[in-house]
XYZ file of C-alpha atoms in Angstrom:
73
model
C -26.561 -13.839 37.117
C -26.353 -11.132 34.155
C -25.246 -14.092 31.615
C -28.261 -16.073 33.155
C -30.734 -13.107 32.658
C -29.477 -12.637 28.815
C -29.859 -16.333 28.695
C -33.526 -16.614 29.785
C -34.228 -13.305 27.409
C -34.917 -10.780 30.599
C -32.079 -8.030 29.050
C -33.630 -5.023 27.861
C -32.064 -3.657 24.839
C -32.317 0.001 26.058
C -30.579 -0.055 29.072
C -28.893 -3.394 28.999
C -30.040 -4.235 32.376
C -32.681 -6.517 33.622
C -35.800 -5.486 36.019
C -34.513 -5.660 39.629
C -31.011 -6.330 38.943
C -29.735 -4.722 42.151
C -31.979 -6.771 44.709
C -31.154 -9.808 42.554
C -26.908 -9.124 42.878
C -27.862 -8.148 46.326
C -29.583 -11.208 47.358
C -26.809 -13.146 45.288
C -24.000 -11.704 47.530
C -25.923 -12.458 50.591
C -26.426 -16.092 49.765
C -22.702 -16.380 48.897
C -21.846 -14.460 52.239
C -24.355 -16.681 54.437
C -23.152 -19.898 52.779
C -19.365 -18.975 53.190
C -20.077 -18.394 57.224
C -21.934 -21.743 57.268
C -19.319 -23.787 55.573
C -21.833 -24.326 52.514
C -21.184 -23.956 49.187
C -21.737 -20.939 47.621
C -25.437 -20.469 46.566
C -25.323 -18.494 43.465
C -26.102 -18.417 39.720
C -23.632 -20.107 37.931
C -23.560 -21.333 34.172
C -25.116 -24.522 34.918
C -28.327 -22.548 35.681
C -28.455 -21.974 31.861
C -29.516 -26.100 31.954
C -32.503 -25.424 33.892
C -33.736 -22.200 31.806
C -33.344 -23.527 28.398
C -35.773 -26.035 29.855
C -38.472 -23.744 31.116
C -37.128 -22.430 34.741
C -36.349 -18.872 34.004
C -39.006 -17.394 36.969
C -37.026 -19.263 39.587
C -39.666 -21.540 40.677
C -37.780 -24.270 39.346
C -35.076 -23.220 41.778
C -37.532 -22.985 44.903
C -39.333 -26.397 43.980
C -35.595 -28.059 43.904
C -34.435 -26.271 47.035
C -37.574 -27.390 48.553
C -36.842 -30.954 47.682
C -33.369 -30.946 49.031
C -34.649 -29.435 52.260
C -37.279 -32.481 52.195
C -34.523 -34.916 51.514
């Protein structure tokens, strides 16, 4: 997640962290845990997320839209 925040340019140069990182890491861990309990692949930020970020999806709205499309399908 940190590498994706760095790739998106969301890292504060002074603190070397990004805004809301504690909550982001908590939600990431929660998603992996719940996914594993249901036998689903982990739902977390991987290096493949860099492709979406490089296309302009740095806010999370892209991920939400993609998730909704998967849900509908």
